[in-house]
Every structure is written in C-alpha cells, then in structure tokens.
XYZ file of C-alpha atoms in Angstrom:
598
model
C 0.014 -0.021 0.003
C 2.855 2.380 0.921
C 4.572 1.474 -2.370
C 1.526 2.477 -4.384
C 1.230 5.788 -2.558
C 4.824 6.682 -3.329
C 4.360 5.941 -7.003
C 1.294 8.222 -7.046
C 3.283 11.076 -5.530
C 5.991 10.613 -8.164
C 3.373 10.744 -10.893
C 1.810 13.961 -9.605
C 5.079 15.867 -9.209
C 5.795 16.309 -12.932
C 2.152 17.483 -13.451
C 2.510 20.257 -10.845
C 5.721 21.374 -12.410
C 4.054 21.610 -15.744
C 1.218 23.731 -14.363
C 3.696 26.103 -12.759
C 5.595 26.473 -15.968
C 2.356 27.012 -17.907
C 1.212 29.680 -15.476
C 4.552 31.476 -15.743
C 4.297 31.299 -19.491
C 0.829 32.885 -19.488
C 1.962 35.618 -17.171
C 4.962 36.397 -19.376
C 2.725 36.447 -22.426
C 0.362 38.916 -20.753
C 3.280 41.094 -19.696
C 4.534 41.112 -23.268
C 1.115 42.083 -24.601
C 0.625 44.838 -22.007
C 4.189 45.996 -22.501
C 3.771 45.990 -26.254
C 0.541 47.950 -25.951
C 2.168 50.494 -23.650
C 5.068 50.805 -26.104
C 2.594 51.242 -28.994
C 0.582 53.843 -27.140
C 3.373 55.763 -25.439
C 6.164 55.232 -27.901
C 4.578 55.149 -31.331
C 1.102 56.878 -31.198
C 1.355 59.495 -28.565
C -0.116 62.251 -30.689
C -2.940 60.260 -32.180
C -4.273 58.944 -28.945
C -3.859 62.263 -27.203
C -5.617 64.011 -30.038
C -8.479 61.525 -29.901
C -8.782 62.069 -26.133
C -8.741 65.872 -26.680
C -11.477 65.667 -29.267
C -13.615 63.702 -26.840
C -13.209 66.432 -24.280
C -13.913 69.366 -26.606
C -17.412 70.929 -26.432
C -18.500 73.244 -29.265
C -20.838 76.229 -28.747
C -22.222 77.968 -31.832
C -21.884 81.748 -31.884
C -24.693 83.282 -33.982
C -23.904 85.792 -36.727
C -25.658 89.102 -36.558
C -28.225 89.306 -39.331
C -27.741 92.297 -41.640
C -29.968 95.344 -41.362
C -32.400 96.566 -44.029
C -32.057 100.310 -44.534
C -33.899 102.891 -46.648
C -32.032 105.135 -49.020
C -31.108 107.579 -46.226
C -29.931 104.880 -43.805
C -33.154 104.768 -41.778
C -33.410 101.316 -40.214
C -36.349 99.238 -41.453
C -35.061 95.938 -39.963
C -32.225 95.102 -37.628
C -31.010 92.321 -35.374
C -29.482 92.227 -31.934
C -27.466 89.287 -30.597
C -28.713 88.035 -27.256
C -27.783 85.013 -25.067
C -29.757 82.683 -22.813
C -27.974 81.393 -19.745
C -28.526 77.649 -19.329
C -27.436 75.433 -16.407
C -27.117 71.654 -15.938
C -28.338 71.611 -12.325
C -27.060 68.110 -11.820
C -23.443 69.266 -12.334
C -23.679 72.555 -10.463
C -25.503 71.208 -7.443
C -22.777 68.628 -6.767
C -19.933 71.108 -7.114
C -18.751 72.607 -3.809
C -15.592 74.163 -5.231
C -14.086 74.522 -8.658
C -10.889 75.869 -10.188
C -10.510 78.581 -12.714
C -7.623 80.355 -14.378
C -6.951 83.790 -12.918
C -5.756 86.092 -15.742
C -4.201 88.543 -13.253
C -1.959 86.035 -11.514
C -1.895 83.523 -14.383
C -2.499 80.742 -11.846
C -5.307 78.340 -11.101
C -7.364 79.475 -8.135
C -9.839 77.609 -5.962
C -13.333 79.115 -6.006
C -16.277 78.062 -3.865
C -19.740 77.591 -5.328
C -21.077 80.377 -3.076
C -18.459 82.809 -4.434
C -19.370 81.897 -8.025
C -23.011 82.537 -7.261
C -22.288 85.876 -5.633
C -20.273 86.953 -8.716
C -22.919 85.755 -11.147
C -25.938 87.372 -9.458
C -25.107 91.051 -10.130
C -24.317 90.278 -13.782
C -27.854 88.894 -14.120
C -29.456 91.666 -12.078
C -30.730 89.050 -9.636
C -30.231 88.383 -5.935
C -27.976 85.553 -4.844
C -30.805 83.528 -3.307
C -32.726 83.459 -6.587
C -29.603 82.483 -8.533
C -28.701 79.739 -6.051
C -32.240 78.330 -6.401
C -31.976 78.411 -10.201
C -28.660 76.494 -10.135
C -29.856 73.898 -7.679
C -31.760 70.762 -8.586
C -31.727 67.788 -10.899
C -32.684 69.271 -14.278
C -30.148 68.822 -17.123
C -31.348 71.907 -18.997
C -32.705 74.890 -17.080
C -32.849 78.454 -18.451
C -31.594 80.839 -15.750
C -31.854 84.096 -17.705
C -32.765 85.292 -21.237
C -31.782 88.081 -23.601
C -28.332 88.802 -22.111
C -26.211 91.276 -24.013
C -22.896 90.122 -25.533
C -20.763 92.006 -23.031
C -22.654 90.374 -20.118
C -22.237 86.912 -21.793
C -18.482 87.451 -22.065
C -18.144 88.286 -18.371
C -20.271 85.283 -17.388
C -18.140 82.968 -19.547
C -14.964 84.138 -17.789
C -16.451 83.086 -14.389
C -16.088 79.415 -15.626
C -18.855 78.207 -13.293
C -19.467 74.472 -13.702
C -22.582 73.388 -15.493
C -23.282 76.799 -16.988
C -23.340 77.579 -20.728
C -24.643 80.487 -22.778
C -26.778 79.872 -25.852
C -26.747 82.593 -28.497
C -29.979 83.880 -30.095
C -30.739 86.637 -32.576
C -33.691 88.963 -32.072
C -35.163 90.773 -35.115
C -36.778 94.193 -34.725
C -38.623 96.440 -37.162
C -38.491 100.018 -35.792
C -40.827 101.486 -38.402
C -43.553 98.885 -38.036
C -45.800 98.592 -41.081
C -43.858 101.154 -43.184
C -42.820 99.035 -46.192
C -43.823 96.032 -44.100
C -44.682 93.810 -47.121
C -41.470 94.779 -48.872
C -39.264 94.150 -45.868
C -40.969 90.883 -44.944
C -40.437 88.931 -41.739
C -38.744 85.842 -40.268
C -39.978 82.353 -39.473
C -39.140 81.294 -35.912
C -36.930 84.360 -35.664
C -34.248 82.896 -37.892
C -35.236 82.266 -41.531
C -36.746 84.724 -43.979
C -40.442 84.025 -44.613
C -41.596 86.896 -46.819
C -40.419 89.953 -48.692
C -36.750 90.791 -48.860
C -36.149 88.863 -45.620
C -36.980 85.762 -47.674
C -35.294 86.481 -51.039
C -32.100 87.981 -49.496
C -31.886 85.491 -46.608
C -28.505 84.060 -47.583
C -26.951 87.484 -47.814
C -28.496 88.865 -44.655
C -27.908 85.913 -42.252
C -24.097 85.765 -42.401
C -21.958 82.771 -41.150
C -22.152 81.549 -37.524
C -18.902 81.288 -35.445
C -17.855 78.640 -32.932
C -16.261 78.426 -29.497
C -14.483 75.213 -28.379
C -13.572 74.447 -24.755
C -12.579 71.349 -22.790
C -14.902 69.467 -20.427
C -13.460 66.859 -18.023
C -14.903 63.429 -17.165
C -16.770 65.011 -14.298
C -18.568 67.330 -16.645
C -16.662 70.435 -15.460
C -14.853 72.825 -17.714
C -11.091 72.413 -17.509
C -9.739 75.842 -16.522
C -6.464 75.743 -18.379
C -7.776 73.625 -21.230
C -8.381 74.558 -24.872
C -10.469 77.664 -25.433
C -10.692 78.349 -29.207
C -12.813 81.088 -30.777
C -13.797 81.282 -34.410
C -15.680 84.620 -34.720
C -18.993 84.792 -36.519
C -19.126 86.671 -39.807
C -22.097 89.022 -39.711
C -24.523 89.299 -42.584
C -24.480 92.135 -45.091
C -26.807 95.136 -44.710
C -29.334 95.784 -47.439
C -29.712 99.382 -48.551
C -32.885 100.103 -50.508
C -33.932 102.828 -52.933
C -37.036 103.587 -50.808
C -37.504 106.897 -49.046
C -39.237 105.799 -45.843
C -40.910 109.209 -45.235
C -42.440 109.221 -48.738
C -43.302 105.514 -48.296
C -45.246 106.366 -45.140
C -46.995 109.258 -46.851
C -48.004 107.085 -49.809
C -49.299 104.292 -47.585
C -51.455 106.767 -45.651
C -52.796 108.337 -48.848
C -53.823 105.041 -50.547
C -55.164 103.585 -47.352
C -57.393 106.553 -46.805
C -58.749 106.317 -50.407
C -59.224 102.575 -50.131
C -61.254 103.025 -46.917
C -63.225 105.879 -48.355
C -64.320 103.900 -51.449
C -64.455 100.453 -49.714
C -62.081 99.042 -52.291
C -60.580 95.572 -51.809
C -57.039 96.976 -52.024
C -54.958 99.759 -53.444
C -51.350 100.382 -54.425
C -49.141 103.341 -55.221
C -45.725 103.309 -56.908
C -43.329 106.213 -57.156
C -40.342 105.710 -59.507
C -37.379 107.908 -60.284
C -37.394 108.228 -64.075
C -33.669 108.985 -64.363
C -32.432 105.990 -62.377
C -35.263 103.449 -62.337
C -35.196 103.638 -58.501
C -38.424 102.811 -56.673
C -38.844 105.608 -54.188
C -42.103 104.336 -52.724
C -44.223 101.234 -53.263
C -47.228 101.389 -51.005
C -49.881 98.740 -50.263
C -53.060 99.009 -48.290
C -53.285 97.002 -45.052
C -49.462 96.749 -45.007
C -48.370 94.160 -42.414
C -46.281 94.956 -39.363
C -43.299 92.570 -39.463
C -43.088 92.744 -35.641
C -46.410 90.888 -35.561
C -47.328 89.590 -39.069
C -49.963 87.225 -37.658
C -52.243 90.239 -37.142
C -52.501 90.667 -40.897
C -54.382 88.393 -43.238
C -52.234 86.180 -45.471
C -53.426 87.990 -48.585
C -52.141 91.320 -47.247
C -48.608 90.142 -46.431
C -47.187 90.381 -49.983
C -46.579 93.302 -52.305
C -49.503 93.627 -54.752
C -47.614 96.131 -56.878
C -45.618 93.193 -58.170
C -47.803 90.127 -57.328
C -51.213 91.210 -58.617
C -51.737 91.019 -62.376
C -54.908 92.488 -63.908
C -56.162 93.958 -67.146
C -54.680 97.490 -67.250
C -57.366 99.095 -69.272
C -56.833 102.396 -71.094
C -53.403 103.171 -69.632
C -52.241 100.716 -72.343
C -53.289 103.114 -75.082
C -49.982 104.915 -74.433
C -48.187 101.847 -75.953
C -50.522 101.821 -78.928
C -49.765 105.488 -79.604
C -46.007 104.982 -79.210
C -46.110 102.050 -81.679
C -48.107 103.982 -84.259
C -45.677 106.966 -84.090
C -42.506 104.850 -84.118
C -43.729 102.752 -87.049
C -44.634 105.910 -88.969
C -48.347 104.981 -89.061
C -49.641 108.068 -87.363
C -48.738 111.330 -85.681
C -50.287 113.085 -82.670
C -52.359 115.430 -84.938
C -53.542 112.857 -87.505
C -57.273 113.060 -88.211
C -59.683 110.206 -87.457
C -63.438 110.389 -88.120
C -64.963 108.431 -85.312
C -68.609 107.322 -85.202
C -70.474 106.704 -81.954
C -70.065 102.943 -82.456
C -67.399 101.216 -84.557
C -67.623 97.665 -85.967
C -64.728 95.765 -87.545
C -64.477 92.057 -88.387
C -67.840 91.553 -86.757
C -66.676 93.098 -83.452
C -68.410 96.241 -82.221
C -66.723 98.771 -79.925
C -68.269 101.659 -77.973
C -66.916 104.482 -75.810
C -67.602 105.109 -72.156
C -69.352 108.378 -73.002
C -72.057 109.027 -75.731
C -71.054 111.127 -78.724
C -71.861 111.590 -82.345
C -69.496 111.210 -85.275
C -66.474 113.346 -84.468
C -63.194 114.292 -86.121
C -60.520 113.615 -83.539
C -56.748 113.795 -83.439
C -54.718 110.871 -82.141
C -53.980 113.128 -79.114
C -57.732 113.612 -78.737
C -58.383 109.867 -78.863
C -56.018 109.351 -75.932
C -57.060 112.572 -74.190
C -60.658 111.359 -74.003
C -59.782 107.659 -73.836
C -61.868 106.582 -76.849
C -61.869 102.797 -77.502
C -63.468 103.350 -80.917
C -60.700 105.669 -82.076
C -57.942 103.508 -80.577
C -59.217 100.503 -82.549
C -59.452 102.581 -85.744
C -55.890 103.905 -85.317
C -54.547 100.523 -84.138
C -55.776 98.801 -87.298
C -52.841 100.419 -89.016
C -50.585 98.010 -87.064
C -50.503 94.319 -88.016
C -51.398 91.754 -85.358
C -47.662 90.871 -85.117
C -46.735 94.506 -84.663
C -49.254 94.928 -81.874
C -47.846 91.914 -80.098
C -44.216 92.920 -80.675
C -44.698 96.399 -79.281
C -46.443 95.126 -76.162
C -43.487 92.749 -75.793
C -40.925 95.535 -76.296
C -42.532 97.592 -73.577
C -42.070 94.720 -71.127
C -45.588 93.324 -71.063
C -45.375 89.573 -70.266
C -41.976 90.029 -68.599
C -41.794 90.354 -64.796
C -39.467 93.096 -63.526
C -37.034 91.468 -61.143
C -36.593 93.728 -58.108
C -35.772 91.004 -55.635
C -39.264 90.305 -54.188
C -41.020 86.936 -54.144
C -43.945 85.967 -56.382
C -43.372 88.687 -58.994
C -46.204 88.406 -61.598
C -45.278 87.875 -65.213
C -48.804 88.689 -66.391
C -50.376 87.278 -69.530
C -49.514 88.209 -73.074
C -50.914 85.582 -75.421
C -49.056 85.179 -78.750
C -50.657 86.993 -81.654
C -51.462 83.778 -83.539
C -53.647 82.699 -80.631
C -55.733 85.878 -80.447
C -59.405 85.508 -81.307
C -61.391 87.946 -83.447
C -61.996 90.354 -80.572
C -58.773 90.118 -78.571
C -56.694 91.282 -81.561
C -58.312 94.697 -81.029
C -58.923 94.793 -77.265
C -55.140 94.495 -76.561
C -54.892 97.946 -78.150
C -56.770 99.419 -75.143
C -55.628 97.130 -72.341
C -58.081 94.226 -72.363
C -57.259 90.578 -73.142
C -53.857 91.154 -71.548
C -52.755 91.300 -67.885
C -49.848 92.865 -66.088
C -48.695 94.165 -62.748
C -48.678 97.781 -61.664
C -44.885 97.775 -61.812
C -44.942 96.578 -65.423
C -47.168 99.562 -66.329
C -44.859 101.941 -64.510
C -41.840 100.505 -66.363
C -43.500 101.074 -69.725
C -44.316 104.765 -68.827
C -40.806 105.284 -67.509
C -39.342 104.546 -70.949
C -41.273 107.287 -72.739
C -40.538 109.681 -69.853
C -36.818 108.859 -70.238
C -36.509 109.682 -73.928
C -37.318 106.130 -75.010
C -34.767 104.358 -72.727
C -36.271 101.762 -70.441
C -34.443 101.237 -67.158
C -35.268 98.155 -65.156
C -36.813 99.125 -61.825
C -34.428 99.051 -58.839
C -35.408 98.380 -55.241
C -32.058 97.268 -53.827
C -29.483 100.055 -54.079
C -26.466 98.329 -52.505
C -25.072 95.704 -50.163
C -22.996 96.949 -47.210
C -20.308 94.548 -45.913
C -19.590 94.139 -42.181
C -16.429 96.292 -42.654
C -18.558 99.147 -44.017
C -17.586 98.850 -47.690
C -20.509 99.235 -50.082
C -21.283 97.143 -53.171
C -23.515 99.192 -55.446
C -26.189 97.388 -57.492
C -26.113 98.975 -60.936
C -29.127 99.612 -63.149
C -29.516 96.617 -65.447
C -30.352 96.094 -69.063
C -31.198 99.631 -70.309
C -33.084 99.416 -73.579
C -33.889 101.982 -76.250
C -37.526 101.115 -76.800
C -38.489 104.023 -79.037
C -36.639 107.003 -80.460
C -36.282 110.179 -78.386
C -38.522 111.960 -80.843
C -41.255 109.368 -80.548
C -40.952 109.519 -76.733
C -41.362 113.328 -76.898
C -44.464 113.129 -79.055
C -46.044 110.613 -76.719
C -45.228 112.814 -73.714
C -46.958 115.737 -75.554
C -50.052 113.537 -76.014
C -50.068 112.643 -72.270
C -49.584 116.282 -71.230
C -52.408 117.366 -73.503
C -54.666 114.771 -71.885
C -54.301 116.871 -68.710
C -54.350 120.374 -70.252
C -56.966 119.806 -72.925
C -58.406 116.342 -72.409
C -60.379 114.492 -69.773
C -57.681 114.117 -67.124
C -57.614 117.621 -65.682
C -57.846 116.133 -62.185
C -54.127 115.215 -62.467
C -53.023 118.862 -62.799
C -50.572 120.318 -60.143
C -49.997 123.946 -59.325
C -46.551 124.986 -60.526
C -45.706 121.749 -62.391
C -46.511 120.443 -65.845
C -48.021 116.972 -65.752
C -48.756 114.215 -68.218
C -51.128 111.378 -67.330
C -53.417 108.628 -68.454
C -56.266 106.869 -66.737
C -57.512 103.317 -67.112
C -60.569 101.306 -66.158
C -60.988 97.544 -66.634
C -63.432 94.907 -65.592
C -62.185 92.607 -62.878
C -62.873 88.826 -63.183
C -64.495 87.206 -60.142
C -62.056 85.545 -57.737
C -64.203 82.488 -57.204
C -63.725 81.334 -60.804
C -67.304 81.913 -61.849
C -67.970 83.464 -65.239
C -68.382 87.192 -65.501
C -66.875 90.156 -63.726
C -66.997 91.375 -60.166
C -66.292 95.062 -60.192
C -63.586 97.224 -61.784
C -59.878 98.110 -61.527
C -59.271 101.856 -61.660
C -55.808 103.261 -62.505
C -54.107 106.544 -62.979
C -50.416 106.869 -64.073
C -48.584 110.081 -64.738
C -45.260 111.906 -64.822
C -43.923 115.259 -63.797
C -42.531 117.834 -64.427
C -43.014 117.492 -68.177
C -40.227 119.968 -69.062
C -37.770 117.456 -67.538
C -39.650 114.394 -66.177
C -38.360 113.181 -62.769
C -41.077 110.917 -61.294
C -43.662 108.407 -62.356
C -46.582 107.855 -60.000
C -49.254 105.195 -60.548
C -52.332 104.737 -58.291
C -54.516 101.616 -58.577
C -57.748 100.708 -56.690
C -59.226 97.268 -56.988
C -63.051 97.010 -57.001
C -63.909 100.334 -55.399
C -67.673 100.694 -54.568
C -69.875 103.109 -56.374
C -70.208 104.465 -59.917
C -66.910 103.618 -61.561
C -67.162 106.714 -63.819
C -67.482 108.942 -60.814
C -64.448 107.391 -58.988
C -61.196 109.258 -59.227
C -57.647 108.400 -58.303
C -56.724 112.012 -58.890
C -56.535 113.096 -55.229
C -54.065 110.343 -54.334
C -52.034 110.965 -57.517
C -51.764 114.671 -56.816
C -50.905 114.375 -53.149
C -48.280 111.667 -53.649
C -46.676 113.355 -56.700
C -46.635 116.722 -54.913
C -44.957 115.135 -51.882
C -42.355 113.444 -54.057
C -41.509 116.674 -55.846
C -41.205 118.522 -52.473
C -39.188 115.766 -50.860
C -36.551 115.844 -53.604
C -36.669 119.631 -54.099
C -37.635 119.455 -57.784
C -37.848 122.913 -59.221
C -41.249 124.045 -60.572
C -41.842 124.082 -64.316
C -40.833 127.169 -66.236
C -41.974 126.451 -69.813
C -45.512 126.613 -71.196
C -47.542 123.410 -71.092
C -48.265 121.505 -74.288
C -51.813 121.856 -75.568
C -52.327 119.591 -78.544
C -55.827 119.993 -80.036
C -58.192 117.178 -79.283
C -60.431 117.753 -82.320
C -59.171 117.758 -85.892
C -59.956 120.592 -88.202
C-alpha cells in the first residue's frame, strides 16, 4: 500500500511542475502584450491617442452671426437684429460642485473658487439676488434656463467666471422700428431665424451671415477644464441691405392710398413712385401693409406686395403703348385726323366708348385725351397683329421686372397667332392682356426717359460688415422708341391733362402728363363674368424734364366707376415726391395739342 502511494506522488510531481511552468508562461505572455501595448501607445502613437482624447473632451458652442440690417435710401433702419444670449445650467453638475478651479488672468494661476463665491459673482451680472440664482442653479434638471436676452458683453463676463454646469446659448432677435412702413417689402422671419416673406426671404442668404464657434474642454466630471483649450472662431455678420425707398415718402404714400381705399371700400390699393432717371423705386405702398413685428395680425393675402404680385387687365393706360407704336412705325402722328362714329364695328366686333357722342373728327392726341376705344381701334388697325404683339413685348408686357421680391407676376400676353377675333383689337386698349402695376410703370418710364427703359431698382447696394458698399447697378437699359417718338407721346399725355379728360391730375406749378385706365375685374371664385372694376391713373412730372412716375390703382372700389377718381391720391403723392426731392417748378409753357381735328 505504501509502495503504491509513493508511486502516485512521483506521478503527480511532474504534473504540478508543468502547471507552474504554464502559469509562468501565461503571465509572461500577458506582460509582453501589455508592455507592447504600452510601447505602442506611449512610444509610437502618442499624438494620435492624445488628439483623440482631446477631441472627446472638446465641447463646441455655436456663436450666432448678426443678421444684416435693411435700410432705406437715407440709412433709416427698417429691420435690424441684436445678438442676445440665454444662460442655461445643468443643475445636476452645479449642485454637486462645492468648489471649482479657474484660471486667474491677473496672476496667471489656477485658483480655488467656492460655489457660493461663483453665485455671488454671477448674481449682479444677471441683475438678480444671490438667493434666486442659487435656487435656479440647484436641482436635478439637465437643462434649465436661468436668464434670457443677455447682451454680448454680459455673456462674455459670465463665460470668464467658468462656473461648472453653466453655458450660454446665442440667439438673434429681429426688430422692425418702423412697423408697417414698407412692411410687405421688408418681410419677416420664421421662428426668428429664416426669412419668410419679402426681402427677408429672397435675401436670406446675404442677410444671415456665417455663424462662429467656440471650443472648450470638459473633463470626465462634466466640469470645464480651466487651463484647457479655449478656441474662438468669430462669426461673420450678414451684409446690410440698402434700398432705394424713401421711408418718409413711403409712409405718406401708404397713408394716402389707405385713406382712399377706406373711403371707397375698395378691396385693395397700391401706389408706386419711381425715379425716371435711375429706375429707383422711391415708394411702393400697399393698403393693409403688415407689421413685421407681428405679421400674424394681418391676413395672409395682405402680407405680400401687390404692386408686383397682382396682375390684372390694365385698361386704357395701355393706349400709351398703342400711340407709341403708331408713331414709331410711322403709321400716325399726334395730330392725324380720325373720323370716329359713336359705335365702330370691324371684323364683326363692335366697340363703344364710355361716353355718348356723335360722329367726331378727332386727333390721335384727342383719342387718348378722351380715352376713346373706338378711335384706338381705328388707329390701331394700321398696325398688323404681329406689330401689336411685338410692341407690347418691347414695352415689357409679359416680362416680370425682377426687383428682388417673391412671387413677381409675369402677367399674360398671349401670342398673336392665338388671339381671337376680338382680342386682336382689345389688346390695343388694355383688355385681353394682364400685367402688374410695376410693369405699367416701367412702360411709362421709358417714354418719360426719352425712350430708354431702365429696369426698376429696389435694392441700391449691399453693405459689408467692414462698411464697404457694393452698389447694385441699373441693369439692361433698352432703347424702346426713339427720343423723338418719346417726346411726341409725352406731348399727348400732357395734352390729356391740359386739354383732355384728365384735368384732375393737374398740379400747381408743375407740368403733368397722365393717363387713366378702367377695366373689368374677373371674379375671384372662378365663376364666369366680372365682379367690379380696376381703376388706374399713371402720370409723370414735371414734363419739361420728367423726374417721377406715379401710378395709383384701386381694386373693385364701390360706387359708380365713372365717378371714382384716383386724382386726389395721385396729386398728393406726386406733390410730396417733388417737395421731398426739391424738384424745381416748371418754367416752360404746357403743351396743348388739339383734341379735335380741323
């Protein structure tokens, strides 16, 4: 028995030795692995691992760019932004922090700061007492807003306190100091950040700028590392937008058209004032103009700019284009004689005038001065269908003026080969074609400017954050008719005021040329027929050296359309424009072309 036990011990001894050797081998292997890893980390990839660790500790905070301002021609602010900050705390971090360290710029050393001291330093910056601040920083909420609308200098001082758990979140607040003045043109923002209407929408990329960024280190405990990375990439503010508008004249025009709209219970009204020499839009007024500070108070239909969005049949103001085409083509002159019956029929289509008359001998000037459809059709027959279309096209009908606003109406100009038997004649006096108020103004500007059409301008320049100005030049000037043709058309328009039916446009001390227009307005609900009228008056002054175009439009005013006049608004707005820009009174004698032929 003893012999067997001894043999067993001898058998187990080599097994124990093997296990010991195996264990030592495993330990050596592990040491080699760990040592190799340490060598790899510390010897070969120090920068990469450290950089990765640093990136994990970096916390970015976006710094909002200041949105550019919108200014009128004189620098009056129509829209501006202010940068504000909200102070936010992670209460879980701050509550657990009894002391923290921060870098003292004076001593260039880390100093130990108690939580109570941090609160006592923060409270006066917020304009709050220490008890209120302590309560706001204490609790278990991960995101709690302590204060709002802090100015940038206050935010900077708070950031230097380096209080654990506290961050500042930048916001931009948009303000419109002039309220509804040019409200539809300026537009407004969605959620305070993105352009929703007007120039705020179309110029959003230019106005909003580029946000900046601030990077700082946060330790594993969630606290900011006092001597860690603190990198600042400044925001690039947006460009300012300088307009051609004169805000004082804009206000005056808005009041004038609003008063007339209310008086006549019209659906809406617009007024445009344009500088003939430059194409600049000096005023573009809408009724019920929205206040961008509170656009929700206005109906959606009133938040745009009807001067460019609303297309309608212009009516007799279009006779100016017919007269210009006849003169330029050598088909007529202002004093040509036309024998006009009380009713005129051509190609099975009968045309009548708005007033009863017998057969009369009229001049071309008299046809326009008394706005005779019969005479316009008789004279217009001298133009081929293609010429009628081409001249409407040359004067910009069917082409939307691009002034930087949304939803600019192109209008409708049907090709000549698609005109029916009546439309081929009605286009001569502004029916069977539609256009915006600005398109009509552009056409009149060309004859006022010796035949040269300048595209309307609303944006004058962009102003960079450093103050340098980028001027927006007038674009695409076109010679539409000869200077002589333009002069003859101006004589016809002036005679319509001095000798014709538009005496209501006359101004004391200034020579004026004008044309009125009335058209039927189709029903909005899509039903057949018409629901009221559109009444227009467009004119220029002073005729010895034209400076301004003014057009007034009222949509569906109530009452007898032949008794409704846009004259009072035209006169008041034109007079104000001439006074505002110190335009000298006329010195020459007014033109008085005879309205009847001898």
